[in-house]
Coordinates of C-alpha atoms and ligand atoms in Angstrom, one line a residue:
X1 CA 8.7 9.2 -18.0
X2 CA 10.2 12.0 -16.4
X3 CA 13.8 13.1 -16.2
X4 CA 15.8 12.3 -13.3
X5 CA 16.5 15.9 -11.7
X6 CA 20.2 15.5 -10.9
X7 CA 20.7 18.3 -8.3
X8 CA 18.2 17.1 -6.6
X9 CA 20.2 14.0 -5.7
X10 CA 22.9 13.6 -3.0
X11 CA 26.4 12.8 -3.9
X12 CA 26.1 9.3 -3.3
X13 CA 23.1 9.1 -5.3
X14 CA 24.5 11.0 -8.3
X15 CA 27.6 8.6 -8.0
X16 CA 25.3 5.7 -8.3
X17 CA 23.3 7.1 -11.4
X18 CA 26.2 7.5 -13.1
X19 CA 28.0 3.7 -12.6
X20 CA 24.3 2.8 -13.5
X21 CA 24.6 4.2 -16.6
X22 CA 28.0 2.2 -16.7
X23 CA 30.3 5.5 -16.3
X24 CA 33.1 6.2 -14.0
X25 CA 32.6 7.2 -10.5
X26 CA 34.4 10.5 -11.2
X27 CA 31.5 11.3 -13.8
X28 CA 29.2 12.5 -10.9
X29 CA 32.0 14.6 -9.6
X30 CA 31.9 16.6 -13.0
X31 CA 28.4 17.1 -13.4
X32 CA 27.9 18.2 -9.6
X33 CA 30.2 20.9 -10.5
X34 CA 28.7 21.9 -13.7
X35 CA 25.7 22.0 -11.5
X36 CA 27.4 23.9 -8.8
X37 CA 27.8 26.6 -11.6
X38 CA 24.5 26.8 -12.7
X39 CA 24.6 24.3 -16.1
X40 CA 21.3 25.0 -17.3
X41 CA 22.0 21.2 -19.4
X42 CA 24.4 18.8 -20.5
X43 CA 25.5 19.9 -23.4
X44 CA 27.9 22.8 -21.9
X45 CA 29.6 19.8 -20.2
X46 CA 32.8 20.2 -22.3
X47 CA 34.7 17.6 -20.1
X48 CA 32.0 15.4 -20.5
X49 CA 32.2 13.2 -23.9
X50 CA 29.7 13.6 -26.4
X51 CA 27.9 10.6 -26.3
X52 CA 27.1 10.6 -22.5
X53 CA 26.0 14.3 -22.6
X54 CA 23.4 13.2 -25.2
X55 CA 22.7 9.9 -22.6
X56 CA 22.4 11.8 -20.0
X57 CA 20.1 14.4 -21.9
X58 CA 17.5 11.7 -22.2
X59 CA 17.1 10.9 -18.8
X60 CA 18.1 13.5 -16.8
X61 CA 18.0 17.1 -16.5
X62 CA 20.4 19.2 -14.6
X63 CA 18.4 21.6 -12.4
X64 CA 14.6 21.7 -10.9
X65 CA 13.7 24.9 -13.4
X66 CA 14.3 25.9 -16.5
X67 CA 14.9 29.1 -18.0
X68 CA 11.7 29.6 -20.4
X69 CA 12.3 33.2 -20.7
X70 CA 14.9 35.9 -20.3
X71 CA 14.5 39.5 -20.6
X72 CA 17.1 42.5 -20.0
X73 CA 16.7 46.1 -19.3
X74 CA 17.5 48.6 -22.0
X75 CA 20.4 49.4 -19.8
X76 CA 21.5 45.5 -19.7
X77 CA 21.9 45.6 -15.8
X78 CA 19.1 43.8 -15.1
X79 CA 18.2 40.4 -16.4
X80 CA 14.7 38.5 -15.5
X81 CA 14.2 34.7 -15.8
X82 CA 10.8 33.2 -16.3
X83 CA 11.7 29.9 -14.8
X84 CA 9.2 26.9 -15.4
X85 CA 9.2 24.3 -12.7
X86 CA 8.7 20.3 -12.9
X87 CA 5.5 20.5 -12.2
X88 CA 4.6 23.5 -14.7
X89 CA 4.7 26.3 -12.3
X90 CA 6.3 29.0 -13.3
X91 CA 8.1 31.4 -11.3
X92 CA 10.6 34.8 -11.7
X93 CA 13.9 35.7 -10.7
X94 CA 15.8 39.4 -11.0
X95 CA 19.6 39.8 -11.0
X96 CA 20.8 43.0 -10.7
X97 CA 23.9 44.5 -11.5
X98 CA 25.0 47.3 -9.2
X99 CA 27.9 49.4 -8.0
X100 CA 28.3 47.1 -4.5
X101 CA 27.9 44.3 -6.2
X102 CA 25.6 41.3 -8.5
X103 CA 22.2 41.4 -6.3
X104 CA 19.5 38.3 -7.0
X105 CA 15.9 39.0 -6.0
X106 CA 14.3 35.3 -5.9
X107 CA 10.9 33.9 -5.0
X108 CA 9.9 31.9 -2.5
X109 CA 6.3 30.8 -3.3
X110 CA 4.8 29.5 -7.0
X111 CA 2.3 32.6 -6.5
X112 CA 1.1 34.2 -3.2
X113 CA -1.9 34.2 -0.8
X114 CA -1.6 37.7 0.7
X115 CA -3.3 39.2 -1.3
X116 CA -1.7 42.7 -0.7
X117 CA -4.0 44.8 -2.8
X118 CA -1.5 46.7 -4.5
X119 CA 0.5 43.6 -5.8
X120 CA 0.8 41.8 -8.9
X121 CA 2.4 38.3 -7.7
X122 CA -0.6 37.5 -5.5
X123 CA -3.7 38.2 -8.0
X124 CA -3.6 34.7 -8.8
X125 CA -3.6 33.3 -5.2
X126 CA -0.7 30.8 -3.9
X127 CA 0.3 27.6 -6.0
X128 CA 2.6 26.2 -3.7
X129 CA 5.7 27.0 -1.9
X130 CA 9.3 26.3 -3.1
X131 CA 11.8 24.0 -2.2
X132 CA 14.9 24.8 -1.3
X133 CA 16.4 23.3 -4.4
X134 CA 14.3 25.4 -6.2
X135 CA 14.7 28.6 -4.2
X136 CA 18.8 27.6 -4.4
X137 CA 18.8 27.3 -8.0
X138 CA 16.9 31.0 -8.8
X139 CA 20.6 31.9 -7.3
X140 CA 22.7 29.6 -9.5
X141 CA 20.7 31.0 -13.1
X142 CA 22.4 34.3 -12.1
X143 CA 25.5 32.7 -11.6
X144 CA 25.4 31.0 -15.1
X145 CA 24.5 34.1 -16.9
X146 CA 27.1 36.2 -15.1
X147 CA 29.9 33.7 -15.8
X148 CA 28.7 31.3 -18.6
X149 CA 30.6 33.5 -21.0
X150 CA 34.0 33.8 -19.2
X151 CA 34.1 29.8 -17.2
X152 CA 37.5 29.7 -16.0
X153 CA 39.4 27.9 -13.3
X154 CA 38.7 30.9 -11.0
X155 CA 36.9 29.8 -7.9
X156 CA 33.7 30.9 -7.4
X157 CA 34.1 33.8 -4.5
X158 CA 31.1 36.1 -3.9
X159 CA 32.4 38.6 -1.9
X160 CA 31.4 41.7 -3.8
X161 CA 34.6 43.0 -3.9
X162 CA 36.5 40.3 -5.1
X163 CA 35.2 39.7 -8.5
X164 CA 32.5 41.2 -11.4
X165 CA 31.1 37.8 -11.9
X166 CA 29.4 36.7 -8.9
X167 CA 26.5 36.3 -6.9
X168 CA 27.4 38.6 -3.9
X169 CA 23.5 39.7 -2.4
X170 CA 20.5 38.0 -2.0
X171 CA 17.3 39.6 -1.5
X172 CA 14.2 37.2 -0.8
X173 CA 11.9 39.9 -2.1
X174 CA 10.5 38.2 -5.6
X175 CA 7.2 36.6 -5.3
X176 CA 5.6 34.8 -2.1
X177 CA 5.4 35.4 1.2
X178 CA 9.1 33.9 2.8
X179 CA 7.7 33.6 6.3
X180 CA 5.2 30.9 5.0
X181 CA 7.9 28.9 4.0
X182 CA 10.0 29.6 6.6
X183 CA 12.1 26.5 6.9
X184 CA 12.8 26.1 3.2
X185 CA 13.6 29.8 3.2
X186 CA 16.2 29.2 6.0
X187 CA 17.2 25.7 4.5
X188 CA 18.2 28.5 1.1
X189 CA 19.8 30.7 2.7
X190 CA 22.3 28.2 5.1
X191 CA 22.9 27.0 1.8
X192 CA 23.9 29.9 0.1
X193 CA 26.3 30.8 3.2
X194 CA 27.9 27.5 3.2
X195 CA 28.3 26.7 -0.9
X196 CA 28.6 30.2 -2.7
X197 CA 30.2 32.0 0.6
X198 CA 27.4 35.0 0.4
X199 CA 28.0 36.7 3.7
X200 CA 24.7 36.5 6.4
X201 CA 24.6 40.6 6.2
X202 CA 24.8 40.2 2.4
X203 CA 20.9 38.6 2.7
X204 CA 17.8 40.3 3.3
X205 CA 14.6 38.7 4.0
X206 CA 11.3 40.8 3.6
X207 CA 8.2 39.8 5.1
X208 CA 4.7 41.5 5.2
X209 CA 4.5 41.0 8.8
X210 CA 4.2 37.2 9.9
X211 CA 5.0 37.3 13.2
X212 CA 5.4 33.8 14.3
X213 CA 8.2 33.8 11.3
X214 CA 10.2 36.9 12.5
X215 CA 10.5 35.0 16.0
X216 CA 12.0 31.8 14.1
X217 CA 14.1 34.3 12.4
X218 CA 15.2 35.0 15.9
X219 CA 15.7 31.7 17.4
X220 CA 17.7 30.5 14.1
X221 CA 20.0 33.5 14.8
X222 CA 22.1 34.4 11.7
X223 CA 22.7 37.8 11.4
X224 CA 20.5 38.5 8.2
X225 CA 18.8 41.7 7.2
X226 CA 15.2 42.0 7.6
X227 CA 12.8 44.2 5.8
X228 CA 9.1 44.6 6.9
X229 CA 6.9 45.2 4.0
X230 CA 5.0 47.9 6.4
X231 CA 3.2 50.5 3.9
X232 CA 0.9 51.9 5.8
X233 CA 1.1 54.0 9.8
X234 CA -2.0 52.7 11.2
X235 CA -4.0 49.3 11.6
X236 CA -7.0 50.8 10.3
X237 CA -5.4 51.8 7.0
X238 CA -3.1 48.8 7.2
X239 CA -6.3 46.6 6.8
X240 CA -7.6 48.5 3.8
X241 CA -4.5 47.4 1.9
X242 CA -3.3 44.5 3.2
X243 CA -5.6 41.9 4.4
X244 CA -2.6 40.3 6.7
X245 CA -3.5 43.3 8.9
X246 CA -6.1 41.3 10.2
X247 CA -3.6 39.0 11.6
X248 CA -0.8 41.1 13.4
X249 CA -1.3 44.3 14.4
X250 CA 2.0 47.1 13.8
X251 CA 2.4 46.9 17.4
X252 CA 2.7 43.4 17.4
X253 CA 4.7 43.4 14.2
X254 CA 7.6 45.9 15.0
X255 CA 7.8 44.4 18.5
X256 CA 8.9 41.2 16.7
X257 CA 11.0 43.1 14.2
X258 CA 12.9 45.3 16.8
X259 CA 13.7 42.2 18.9
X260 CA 15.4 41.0 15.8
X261 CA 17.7 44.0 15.1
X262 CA 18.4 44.2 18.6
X263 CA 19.6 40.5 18.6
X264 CA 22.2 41.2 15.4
X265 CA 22.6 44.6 16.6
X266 CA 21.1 45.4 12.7
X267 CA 19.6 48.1 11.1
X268 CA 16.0 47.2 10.1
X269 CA 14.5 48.0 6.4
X270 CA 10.9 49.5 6.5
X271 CA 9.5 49.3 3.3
X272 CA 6.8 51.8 1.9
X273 CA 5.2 51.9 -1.0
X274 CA 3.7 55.5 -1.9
X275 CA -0.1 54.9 -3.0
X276 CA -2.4 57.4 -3.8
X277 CA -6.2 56.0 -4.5
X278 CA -8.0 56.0 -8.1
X279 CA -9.4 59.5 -8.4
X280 CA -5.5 60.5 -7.2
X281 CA -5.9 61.1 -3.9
X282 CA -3.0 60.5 -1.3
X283 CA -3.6 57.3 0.4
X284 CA -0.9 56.3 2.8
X285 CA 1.0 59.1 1.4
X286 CA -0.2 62.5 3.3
X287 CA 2.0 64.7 5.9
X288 CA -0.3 63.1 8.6
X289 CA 0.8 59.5 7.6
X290 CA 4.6 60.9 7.3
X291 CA 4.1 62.0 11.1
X292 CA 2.4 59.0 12.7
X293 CA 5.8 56.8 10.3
X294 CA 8.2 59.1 12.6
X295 CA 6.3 57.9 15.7
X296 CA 6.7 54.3 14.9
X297 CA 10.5 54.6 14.2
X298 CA 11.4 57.7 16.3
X299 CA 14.8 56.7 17.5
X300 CA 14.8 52.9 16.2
X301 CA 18.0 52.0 13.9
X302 CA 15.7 51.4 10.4
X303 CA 15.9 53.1 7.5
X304 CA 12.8 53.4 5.8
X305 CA 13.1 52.9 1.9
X306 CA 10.2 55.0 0.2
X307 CA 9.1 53.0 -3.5
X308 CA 7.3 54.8 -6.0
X309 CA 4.0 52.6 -6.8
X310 CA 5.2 50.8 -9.5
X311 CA 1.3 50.5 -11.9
X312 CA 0.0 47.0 -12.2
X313 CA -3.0 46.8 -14.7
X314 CA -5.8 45.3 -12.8
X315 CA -5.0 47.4 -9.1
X316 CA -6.6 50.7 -8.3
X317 CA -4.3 53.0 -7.4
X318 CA -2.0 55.8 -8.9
X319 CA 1.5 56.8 -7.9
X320 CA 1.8 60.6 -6.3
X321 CA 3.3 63.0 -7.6
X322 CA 7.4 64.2 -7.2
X323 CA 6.3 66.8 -5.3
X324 CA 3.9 64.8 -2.6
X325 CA 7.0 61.8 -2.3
X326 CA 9.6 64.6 -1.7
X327 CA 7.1 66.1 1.3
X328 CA 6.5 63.0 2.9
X329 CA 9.9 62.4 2.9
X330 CA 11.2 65.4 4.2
X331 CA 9.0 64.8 7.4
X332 CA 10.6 61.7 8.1
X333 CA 14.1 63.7 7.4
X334 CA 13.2 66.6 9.9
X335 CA 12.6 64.3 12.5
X336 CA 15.8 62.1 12.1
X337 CA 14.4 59.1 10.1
X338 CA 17.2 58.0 8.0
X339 CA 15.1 57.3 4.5
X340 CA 15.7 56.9 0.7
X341 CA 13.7 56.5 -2.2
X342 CA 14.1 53.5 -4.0
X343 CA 15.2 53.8 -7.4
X344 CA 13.4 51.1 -9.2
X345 CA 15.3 48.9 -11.9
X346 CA 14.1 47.3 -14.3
X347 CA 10.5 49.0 -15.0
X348 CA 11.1 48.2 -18.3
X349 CA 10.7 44.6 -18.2
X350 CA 8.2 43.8 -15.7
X351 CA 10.6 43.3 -13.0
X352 CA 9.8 46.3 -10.2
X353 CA 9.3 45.9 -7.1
X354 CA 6.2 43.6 -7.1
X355 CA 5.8 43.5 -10.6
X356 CA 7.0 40.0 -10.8
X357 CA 4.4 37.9 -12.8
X358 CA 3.6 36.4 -15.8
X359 CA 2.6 37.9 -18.6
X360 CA 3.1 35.1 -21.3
Ligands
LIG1 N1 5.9 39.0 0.7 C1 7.1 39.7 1.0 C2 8.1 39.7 -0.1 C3 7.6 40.0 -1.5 S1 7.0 41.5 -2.0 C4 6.8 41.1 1.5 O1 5.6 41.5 1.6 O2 7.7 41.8 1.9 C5 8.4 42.5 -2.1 C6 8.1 44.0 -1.9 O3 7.5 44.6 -3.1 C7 7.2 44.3 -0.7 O4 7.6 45.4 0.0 C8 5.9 44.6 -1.5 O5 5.0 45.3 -0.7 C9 6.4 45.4 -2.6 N2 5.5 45.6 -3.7 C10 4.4 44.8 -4.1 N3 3.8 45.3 -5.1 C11 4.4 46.5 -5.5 C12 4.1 47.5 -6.5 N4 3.2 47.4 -7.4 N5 5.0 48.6 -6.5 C13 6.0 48.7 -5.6 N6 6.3 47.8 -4.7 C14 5.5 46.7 -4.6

């Protein structure tokens, strides 16, 4: 039989499991805030006694995944979860330590049917999407590891500035493909607004391009960030990378996108990966591709984040050279594009910028 998963239930559900189990009402109250901490199981439940903790062990678990795997970066700021799911699907989530703050890169999909041809998460194809329990509690495995160690009568208050040992930003940038799960994704992130406090400008969403999803963006109307996986100037090239090219066109695409900045009054991310082809070759990386970037931006409030290819095993490509990122970015500079190049965290573990998979 499987085990009750308790945060899935509602208050009044979790109230009932407990009297059925012949406890006092006030039971549920505990574990729901064990749970709103991120208890990975029972037997942290200090408050709990002994005996019920191994009951409840039996039948229920706390959360819908479980950490399977953790691995941390040489320099300890960033932590990966391999995070197995009822069902056996496994997934990955990224926190990241940084100067403004705790960051948590989750996953909205069990895989991912892109098929971007430069990306790891999608080789396998898409399992399923997430719920938003499942999506929620990528969020609240971060939480526990950045405060398991200190738990304290401090309230939980992820503002960034407040406190070390929160959650403060959310980035929907781990596996899947967000606007295919749209309403989960949005369920998420009204959730982490209303229960951890996480600020709507504090939570970015990054799509390939969907554009139907950018307009729901839109008509939901929180003031999120929103980053458009772009990668390439041109349709033609567009297609030769990324088969959702065949979809939406970039016209289409940054029509959506700039009606949603213009909505929050926000700057938009464009994200580029640098790719040069097998034998070396620039790709989507040349001084022409740099100019034809500028036209599509020219005067827009973006900022266009250039990422180093990080290599995945099985894809074709190479990363350029120092020298050939530093040109193309200098175009974009001369011409007023405001632009950075990403530093990647956590090469060391997997955990890059679409380097999010399994590797046992
Ligand atoms: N599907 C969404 C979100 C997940 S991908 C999207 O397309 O935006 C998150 C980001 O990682 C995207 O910009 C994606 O293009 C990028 N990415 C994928 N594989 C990469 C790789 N090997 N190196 C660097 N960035 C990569």
């Amino acid at each position: 039989m499987s085990k009750t998963i308790l945060f899935d239930l509602t208050a009044a559900e979790l109230e009932r499991f407990v009297t059925d189990m012949g406890q006092p009402r006030f039971r549920a109250k505990q574990i729901a805030e064990w749970m709103g901490r991120g208890a990975p199981d029972f037997s942290v439940m200090k408050n709990i006694p002994e005996k019920l903790r191994n009951d409840l062990d039996v039948v229920a678990q706390t959360l819908p995944v479980r950490v399977v795997r953790k691995l941390s970066s040489t320099d300890g700021q960033t932590v990966k979860f391999l995070l197995e799911l009822n069902d056996g699907e496994k997934i990955e989530c990224v926190l990241m330590r940084t100067s403004y703050g705790n960051s948590v890169c989750v996953s909205s999909q069990a895989g991912c049917a892109m098929g971007c041809k430069f990306c790891a998460s999608t080789l396998l194809g898409l399992k399923r999407n997430l719920t938003i329990n499942e999506i929620f509690s990528q969020i609240l495995v971060a939480q526990w590891e950045l405060r398991s160690d200190k738990l304290s009568d401090k309230p939980i208050r992820p503002n960034g500035d407040a406190n070390n040992d929160d959650v403060s930003h959310i980035v929907v940038m781990g596996t899947g493909e967000p606007l295919q799960n749209t309403e989960n994704v949005i369920g998420f992130i009204e959730r982490a607004n209303h229960d951890m406090g996480i600020g709507w400008r504090r939570i970015t969403v990054s799509t390939c391009g969907i554009v139907p999803g950018i307009d729901r963006l839109i008509e939901w109307g929180r003031p999120i960030n929103l980053a458009i996986s772009l990668h390439a100037p041109n349709d033609e090239l567009r297609k030769k990378i990324m088969p959702i090219a065949n979809k939406y066109s970039i016209a289409e695409i940054m029509d959506a996108a700039w009606r949603f900045t213009d909505t929050h009054n926000r700057q938009l991310m464009i994200e580029y990966i640098l790719l040069g082809d097998a034998d070396g070759n620039l790709l989507n990386a040349t001084p022409e591709c740099a100019n034809e970037l500028v036209e599509i931006v020219r005067g827009k409030n973006c900022m266009v984040n250039l990422i180093p290819w990080n290599a995945v095993a099985e894809r074709d490509f190479t990363s350029p050279s120092g020298n050939a990122v530093h040109r193309f970015q200098d175009i974009l500079i001369k011409n007023g594009v405001h632009t950075r190049i990403r530093r990647e965290r956590g090469t060391d573990i997997g955990s890059a910028c679409g380097q999010l998979r399994i590797s046992g």
